[in-house]
Each structure stands twice: as C-alpha cells, then as structure tokens.
Amino acid sequence: MDRWRAQAIALLLELPGHFALLATAGDDPLGFGMGRVAADQAEVLTLAVRPSAQRGGVGRLLMQAITEEAAGRGATELFLEVAESNVAARCLYVSLGAIPAGRRRAYYPDGGDALVLRLPLIRPGAEGAG
Ligand SMILES: CC(C)(COP(=O)(O)OP(=O)(O)OC[C@H]1O[C@@H](n2cnc3c(N)ncnc32)[C@H](O)[C@@H]1OP(=O)(O)O)[C@@H](O)C(=O)NCCC(=O)NCCS
C-alpha cells in the first residue's frame, strides 16, 4: 500500500466533501484521519496514530470526530475498509458499532483480503426523534 504523500493529501482536500482531522498534544501531532462524504454516504480514507501514542484512546477519539464530521455533513452511514489482518483497526471499528458489509479478496499486494465495514451514523439532532 502506498504511503500518503503530503501533496496528494493537499490535492484530495481540495475536492468536494473531503476533510481531515489532526489529533495533537500541544504542537505535537499524535494522529491523523481523513474522510469524504458523497450524498448520504461517508468513507474513511485514512486513519493513523503515531506508534508512541497508540493504545491511548487517540484512534477512538479521531473516529468519533470523523463520524461527527460526516454526520454533520449529511451522511447516514460510514464505510470503512480494513485489512483482515489488522486486528487493532478491526477491533476499534467493531467497538464503535461497525458491521460487515463485504470482502475484497486478495486486495493487498501480500494477497490479504480487505474487509468492508459499515457504520450507521446518527444525524445531529435526530437522536430521540420520532
Ligand atoms: C488502528 C489505530 C488507528 C488505533 O489507534 P489507537 O489510538 O491505538 O486506538 P485506541 O487506543 O483509541 O483504541 C481504541 C480501541 O481499538 C482497539 N485496539 C486498538 N489497538 C489494539 C490492538 N493492538 N489490539 C487489539 N485491539 C486494539 C481496542 O478495541 C481499543 O479499545 P480499548 O482500548 O477499550 O480496548 C492504530 O493502531 C494505528 O494507527 N494503526 C496503524 C494504521 C492503521 O492500521 N490504520 C487503520 C487503517 S484501516
């Protein structure tokens, strides 16, 4: 999988519906997430926490911020793609309520499968409505 380059990220963020979130401790970057919304569907494009900051709740905070941002932009569901072998990310997504939505066989260069997960979102103000 190619690493995201700064220029590629800057170009992506100029496209409609794309957004990025940075988690910091003071000036120290701890983690980064990027997503996009198209109509009522959202997708996480990338999520990463510095190795030294992992297992400290930063990934969960970033995912909460991404879901809030996506819902605020009108999305009702968020799709996530994750390597089947990525136990940390899978556990994080499932703990947030993500459910299996598909499998991309031999998706990665090492032959591993990608799992597609779907996380229903609650629109701001919709909680308790009806
Ligand atoms: C996946 C990743 C973003 C998680 O970030 P994090 O800050 O370490 O996660 P948190 O500390 O917020 O943990 C949230 C939950 O994720 C799960 N989790 C995180 N790391 C885990 C691990 N090593 N093993 C199992 N579960 C793990 C747990 O369910 C955890 O909840 P808990 O602390 O109550 O047990 C981080 O491991 C990372 O950057 N990995 C490399 C990049 C990557 O794989 N990104 C995802 C691409 S799809």
PDB file of C-alpha atoms and ligand atoms in Angstrom:
ATOM      1  CA  MET A   1       0.000   0.000   0.000  1.00  0.00           C
ATOM      2  CA  ASP A   2       1.413   3.417  -0.993  1.00  0.00           C
ATOM      3  CA  ARG A   3       2.092   5.902   1.750  1.00  0.00           C
ATOM      4  CA  TRP A   4       0.075   9.085   1.569  1.00  0.00           C
ATOM      5  CA  ARG A   5       2.210  11.975   0.375  1.00  0.00           C
ATOM      6  CA  ALA A   6       1.619  15.499   1.665  1.00  0.00           C
ATOM      7  CA  GLN A   7       0.940  16.804  -1.830  1.00  0.00           C
ATOM      8  CA  ALA A   8      -1.584  14.042  -2.556  1.00  0.00           C
ATOM      9  CA  ILE A   9      -3.390  14.818   0.696  1.00  0.00           C
ATOM     10  CA  ALA A  10      -3.460  18.548  -0.084  1.00  0.00           C
ATOM     11  CA  LEU A  11      -4.929  17.807  -3.522  1.00  0.00           C
ATOM     12  CA  LEU A  12      -7.543  15.442  -2.080  1.00  0.00           C
ATOM     13  CA  LEU A  13      -8.635  18.035   0.468  1.00  0.00           C
ATOM     14  CA  GLU A  14      -9.447  20.459  -2.346  1.00  0.00           C
ATOM     15  CA  LEU A  15     -12.060  18.016  -3.659  1.00  0.00           C
ATOM     16  CA  PRO A  16     -15.682  18.439  -2.572  1.00  0.00           C
ATOM     17  CA  GLY A  17     -16.707  16.523   0.551  1.00  0.00           C
ATOM     18  CA  HIS A  18     -13.181  15.667   1.715  1.00  0.00           C
ATOM     19  CA  PHE A  19     -11.976  16.538   5.206  1.00  0.00           C
ATOM     20  CA  ALA A  20      -9.057  15.838   7.540  1.00  0.00           C
ATOM     21  CA  LEU A  21      -8.678  15.846  11.311  1.00  0.00           C
ATOM     22  CA  LEU A  22      -5.488  16.053  13.339  1.00  0.00           C
ATOM     23  CA  ALA A  23      -5.147  14.977  16.975  1.00  0.00           C
ATOM     24  CA  THR A  24      -2.422  16.850  18.853  1.00  0.00           C
ATOM     25  CA  ALA A  25      -0.924  17.227  22.300  1.00  0.00           C
ATOM     26  CA  GLY A  26       0.068  20.887  22.203  1.00  0.00           C
ATOM     27  CA  ASP A  27       2.071  21.205  18.992  1.00  0.00           C
ATOM     28  CA  ASP A  28       2.824  17.503  18.919  1.00  0.00           C
ATOM     29  CA  PRO A  29       0.835  15.579  16.272  1.00  0.00           C
ATOM     30  CA  LEU A  30      -0.489  12.280  17.623  1.00  0.00           C
ATOM     31  CA  GLY A  31      -2.803  11.057  14.920  1.00  0.00           C
ATOM     32  CA  PHE A  32      -4.489  11.869  11.655  1.00  0.00           C
ATOM     33  CA  GLY A  33      -7.720  10.913   9.977  1.00  0.00           C
ATOM     34  CA  MET A  34      -9.234  11.729   6.625  1.00  0.00           C
ATOM     35  CA  GLY A  35     -12.669  11.078   5.201  1.00  0.00           C
ATOM     36  CA  ARG A  36     -15.065  12.035   2.482  1.00  0.00           C
ATOM     37  CA  VAL A  37     -18.805  12.437   2.195  1.00  0.00           C
ATOM     38  CA  ALA A  38     -20.778  11.946  -1.001  1.00  0.00           C
ATOM     39  CA  ALA A  39     -24.523  12.449  -0.671  1.00  0.00           C
ATOM     40  CA  ASP A  40     -25.599  10.397   2.371  1.00  0.00           C
ATOM     41  CA  GLN A  41     -22.576   8.077   2.413  1.00  0.00           C
ATOM     42  CA  ALA A  42     -19.182   8.673   4.005  1.00  0.00           C
ATOM     43  CA  GLU A  43     -15.886   6.808   3.848  1.00  0.00           C
ATOM     44  CA  VAL A  44     -12.751   6.839   5.970  1.00  0.00           C
ATOM     45  CA  LEU A  45      -9.810   7.330   3.619  1.00  0.00           C
ATOM     46  CA  THR A  46      -7.091   7.006   6.205  1.00  0.00           C
ATOM     47  CA  LEU A  47      -6.612   6.774   9.949  1.00  0.00           C
ATOM     48  CA  ALA A  48      -3.271   6.585  11.730  1.00  0.00           C
ATOM     49  CA  VAL A  49      -1.931   7.139  15.240  1.00  0.00           C
ATOM     50  CA  ARG A  50       1.776   7.565  15.959  1.00  0.00           C
ATOM     51  CA  PRO A  51       3.164   4.285  17.282  1.00  0.00           C
ATOM     52  CA  SER A  52       4.293   6.014  20.503  1.00  0.00           C
ATOM     53  CA  ALA A  53       0.728   7.245  21.119  1.00  0.00           C
ATOM     54  CA  GLN A  54      -1.149   4.050  20.259  1.00  0.00           C
ATOM     55  CA  ARG A  55      -3.429   2.368  22.810  1.00  0.00           C
ATOM     56  CA  GLY A  56      -4.044   5.718  24.493  1.00  0.00           C
ATOM     57  CA  GLY A  57      -7.503   6.432  23.091  1.00  0.00           C
ATOM     58  CA  VAL A  58      -6.397   8.708  20.216  1.00  0.00           C
ATOM     59  CA  GLY A  59      -7.732   6.408  17.479  1.00  0.00           C
ATOM     60  CA  ARG A  60     -11.117   6.197  19.172  1.00  0.00           C
ATOM     61  CA  LEU A  61     -11.246  10.000  19.575  1.00  0.00           C
ATOM     62  CA  LEU A  62     -10.342  10.512  15.920  1.00  0.00           C
ATOM     63  CA  MET A  63     -13.004   8.045  14.799  1.00  0.00           C
ATOM     64  CA  GLN A  64     -15.596   9.796  16.969  1.00  0.00           C
ATOM     65  CA  ALA A  65     -14.599  13.129  15.416  1.00  0.00           C
ATOM     66  CA  ILE A  66     -14.766  11.634  11.900  1.00  0.00           C
ATOM     67  CA  THR A  67     -18.253  10.201  12.493  1.00  0.00           C
ATOM     68  CA  GLU A  68     -19.463  13.538  13.902  1.00  0.00           C
ATOM     69  CA  GLU A  69     -17.995  15.449  10.963  1.00  0.00           C
ATOM     70  CA  ALA A  70     -19.522  13.011   8.455  1.00  0.00           C
ATOM     71  CA  ALA A  71     -22.944  13.095  10.116  1.00  0.00           C
ATOM     72  CA  GLY A  72     -22.787  16.889  10.282  1.00  0.00           C
ATOM     73  CA  ARG A  73     -22.207  16.899   6.517  1.00  0.00           C
ATOM     74  CA  GLY A  74     -25.330  14.793   5.966  1.00  0.00           C
ATOM     75  CA  ALA A  75     -24.002  11.219   5.893  1.00  0.00           C
ATOM     76  CA  THR A  76     -26.177   8.480   7.370  1.00  0.00           C
ATOM     77  CA  GLU A  77     -23.631   5.674   7.016  1.00  0.00           C
ATOM     78  CA  LEU A  78     -19.844   5.428   7.071  1.00  0.00           C
ATOM     79  CA  PHE A  79     -17.869   2.782   5.166  1.00  0.00           C
ATOM     80  CA  LEU A  80     -14.513   1.500   6.368  1.00  0.00           C
ATOM     81  CA  GLU A  81     -12.008  -0.672   4.557  1.00  0.00           C
ATOM     82  CA  VAL A  82      -9.541  -2.603   6.645  1.00  0.00           C
ATOM     83  CA  ALA A  83      -7.065  -5.422   6.111  1.00  0.00           C
ATOM     84  CA  GLU A  84      -8.375  -8.645   7.605  1.00  0.00           C
ATOM     85  CA  SER A  85      -5.014  -8.973   9.386  1.00  0.00           C
ATOM     86  CA  ASN A  86      -5.326  -5.518  11.035  1.00  0.00           C
ATOM     87  CA  VAL A  87      -6.652  -6.609  14.404  1.00  0.00           C
ATOM     88  CA  ALA A  88      -6.247  -3.194  16.068  1.00  0.00           C
ATOM     89  CA  ALA A  89      -8.293  -1.294  13.482  1.00  0.00           C
ATOM     90  CA  ARG A  90     -10.916  -4.031  13.207  1.00  0.00           C
ATOM     91  CA  CYS A  91     -11.406  -4.073  16.992  1.00  0.00           C
ATOM     92  CA  LEU A  92     -11.681  -0.277  17.033  1.00  0.00           C
ATOM     93  CA  TYR A  93     -14.276  -0.191  14.245  1.00  0.00           C
ATOM     94  CA  VAL A  94     -16.345  -3.049  15.645  1.00  0.00           C
ATOM     95  CA  SER A  95     -16.303  -1.440  19.099  1.00  0.00           C
ATOM     96  CA  LEU A  96     -17.883   1.646  17.508  1.00  0.00           C
ATOM     97  CA  GLY A  97     -20.705  -0.446  16.028  1.00  0.00           C
ATOM     98  CA  ALA A  98     -19.388  -1.196  12.532  1.00  0.00           C
ATOM     99  CA  ILE A  99     -20.837  -4.303  10.885  1.00  0.00           C
ATOM    100  CA  PRO A 100     -19.539  -6.451   7.994  1.00  0.00           C
ATOM    101  CA  ALA A 101     -20.570  -5.187   4.559  1.00  0.00           C
ATOM    102  CA  GLY A 102     -18.269  -7.017   2.164  1.00  0.00           C
ATOM    103  CA  ARG A 103     -14.906  -8.577   1.404  1.00  0.00           C
ATOM    104  CA  ARG A 104     -12.361  -7.655  -1.282  1.00  0.00           C
ATOM    105  CA  ARG A 105     -10.419 -10.824  -1.945  1.00  0.00           C
ATOM    106  CA  ALA A 106      -6.633 -10.635  -2.441  1.00  0.00           C
ATOM    107  CA  TYR A 107      -6.934  -6.852  -2.305  1.00  0.00           C
ATOM    108  CA  TYR A 108      -3.466  -6.210  -0.912  1.00  0.00           C
ATOM    109  CA  PRO A 109      -0.107  -6.946  -2.581  1.00  0.00           C
ATOM    110  CA  ASP A 110       0.583  -9.638   0.045  1.00  0.00           C
ATOM    111  CA  GLY A 111      -2.591 -11.446  -1.070  1.00  0.00           C
ATOM    112  CA  GLY A 112      -4.547 -10.498   2.026  1.00  0.00           C
ATOM    113  CA  ASP A 113      -8.252  -9.685   1.909  1.00  0.00           C
ATOM    114  CA  ALA A 114      -9.768  -6.301   2.698  1.00  0.00           C
ATOM    115  CA  LEU A 115     -12.935  -6.222   4.762  1.00  0.00           C
ATOM    116  CA  VAL A 116     -15.548  -3.552   4.150  1.00  0.00           C
ATOM    117  CA  LEU A 117     -17.447  -2.480   7.245  1.00  0.00           C
ATOM    118  CA  ARG A 118     -20.483  -0.246   7.551  1.00  0.00           C
ATOM    119  CA  LEU A 119     -21.161   2.045  10.468  1.00  0.00           C
ATOM    120  CA  PRO A 120     -24.651   3.577  10.716  1.00  0.00           C
ATOM    121  CA  LEU A 121     -24.497   7.255  11.707  1.00  0.00           C
ATOM    122  CA  ILE A 122     -26.880   9.370  13.727  1.00  0.00           C
ATOM    123  CA  ARG A 123     -27.595  12.777  12.240  1.00  0.00           C
ATOM    124  CA  PRO A 124     -27.132  15.681  14.660  1.00  0.00           C
ATOM    125  CA  GLY A 125     -30.489  16.451  16.271  1.00  0.00           C
ATOM    126  CA  ALA A 126     -32.035  13.159  15.090  1.00  0.00           C
ATOM    127  CA  GLU A 127     -31.354  11.339  18.371  1.00  0.00           C
ATOM    128  CA  GLY A 128     -34.607  10.623  20.136  1.00  0.00           C
ATOM    129  CA  ALA A 129     -36.606  11.991  17.211  1.00  0.00           C
ATOM    130  CA  GLY A 130     -39.773  10.117  16.268  1.00  0.00           C
TER     131      GLY A 130
HETATM  132  C1  LIG B   1      -5.774   1.348  14.376  1.00  0.00           C
HETATM  133  C2  LIG B   1      -5.213   2.524  15.174  1.00  0.00           C
HETATM  134  C3  LIG B   1      -5.611   3.828  14.438  1.00  0.00           C
HETATM  135  C4  LIG B   1      -5.852   2.508  16.575  1.00  0.00           C
HETATM  136  O1  LIG B   1      -5.437   3.701  17.249  1.00  0.00           O
HETATM  137  P1  LIG B   1      -5.182   3.728  18.841  1.00  0.00           P
HETATM  138  O2  LIG B   1      -5.041   5.159  19.247  1.00  0.00           O
HETATM  139  O3  LIG B   1      -4.094   2.812  19.198  1.00  0.00           O
HETATM  140  O4  LIG B   1      -6.573   3.125  19.376  1.00  0.00           O
HETATM  141  P2  LIG B   1      -7.253   3.421  20.795  1.00  0.00           P
HETATM  142  O5  LIG B   1      -6.218   3.491  21.849  1.00  0.00           O
HETATM  143  O6  LIG B   1      -8.191   4.575  20.664  1.00  0.00           O
HETATM  144  O7  LIG B   1      -8.078   2.068  20.998  1.00  0.00           O
HETATM  145  C5  LIG B   1      -9.447   2.000  20.662  1.00  0.00           C
HETATM  146  C6  LIG B   1      -9.846   0.548  20.534  1.00  0.00           C
HETATM  147  O8  LIG B   1      -9.199  -0.021  19.399  1.00  0.00           O
HETATM  148  C7  LIG B   1      -8.910  -1.396  19.673  1.00  0.00           C
HETATM  149  N1  LIG B   1      -7.475  -1.595  19.628  1.00  0.00           N
HETATM  150  C8  LIG B   1      -6.520  -0.654  19.488  1.00  0.00           C
HETATM  151  N2  LIG B   1      -5.314  -1.203  19.397  1.00  0.00           N
HETATM  152  C9  LIG B   1      -5.488  -2.545  19.506  1.00  0.00           C
HETATM  153  C10 LIG B   1      -4.622  -3.665  19.462  1.00  0.00           C
HETATM  154  N3  LIG B   1      -3.300  -3.509  19.311  1.00  0.00           N
HETATM  155  N4  LIG B   1      -5.161  -4.906  19.575  1.00  0.00           N
HETATM  156  C11 LIG B   1      -6.484  -5.083  19.709  1.00  0.00           C
HETATM  157  N5  LIG B   1      -7.373  -4.035  19.757  1.00  0.00           N
HETATM  158  C12 LIG B   1      -6.877  -2.793  19.649  1.00  0.00           C
HETATM  159  C13 LIG B   1      -9.488  -1.691  21.039  1.00  0.00           C
HETATM  160  O9  LIG B   1     -10.820  -2.112  20.862  1.00  0.00           O
HETATM  161  C14 LIG B   1      -9.448  -0.320  21.684  1.00  0.00           C
HETATM  162  O10 LIG B   1     -10.383  -0.188  22.728  1.00  0.00           O
HETATM  163  P3  LIG B   1      -9.890  -0.469  24.251  1.00  0.00           P
HETATM  164  O11 LIG B   1      -8.717   0.441  24.482  1.00  0.00           O
HETATM  165  O12 LIG B   1     -11.094  -0.082  25.055  1.00  0.00           O
HETATM  166  O13 LIG B   1      -9.510  -1.907  24.309  1.00  0.00           O
HETATM  167  C15 LIG B   1      -3.671   2.418  15.338  1.00  0.00           C
HETATM  168  O14 LIG B   1      -3.359   1.135  15.820  1.00  0.00           O
HETATM  169  C16 LIG B   1      -2.876   2.701  14.069  1.00  0.00           C
HETATM  170  O15 LIG B   1      -2.581   3.843  13.726  1.00  0.00           O
HETATM  171  N6  LIG B   1      -2.521   1.622  13.341  1.00  0.00           N
HETATM  172  C17 LIG B   1      -1.700   1.767  12.124  1.00  0.00           C
HETATM  173  C18 LIG B   1      -2.502   2.396  10.990  1.00  0.00           C
HETATM  174  C19 LIG B   1      -3.780   1.630  10.720  1.00  0.00           C
HETATM  175  O16 LIG B   1      -3.812   0.411  10.737  1.00  0.00           O
HETATM  176  N7  LIG B   1      -4.863   2.406  10.446  1.00  0.00           N
HETATM  177  C20 LIG B   1      -6.158   1.841  10.132  1.00  0.00           C
HETATM  178  C21 LIG B   1      -6.251   1.568   8.684  1.00  0.00           C
HETATM  179  S1  LIG B   1      -7.811   0.838   8.278  1.00  0.00           S
END
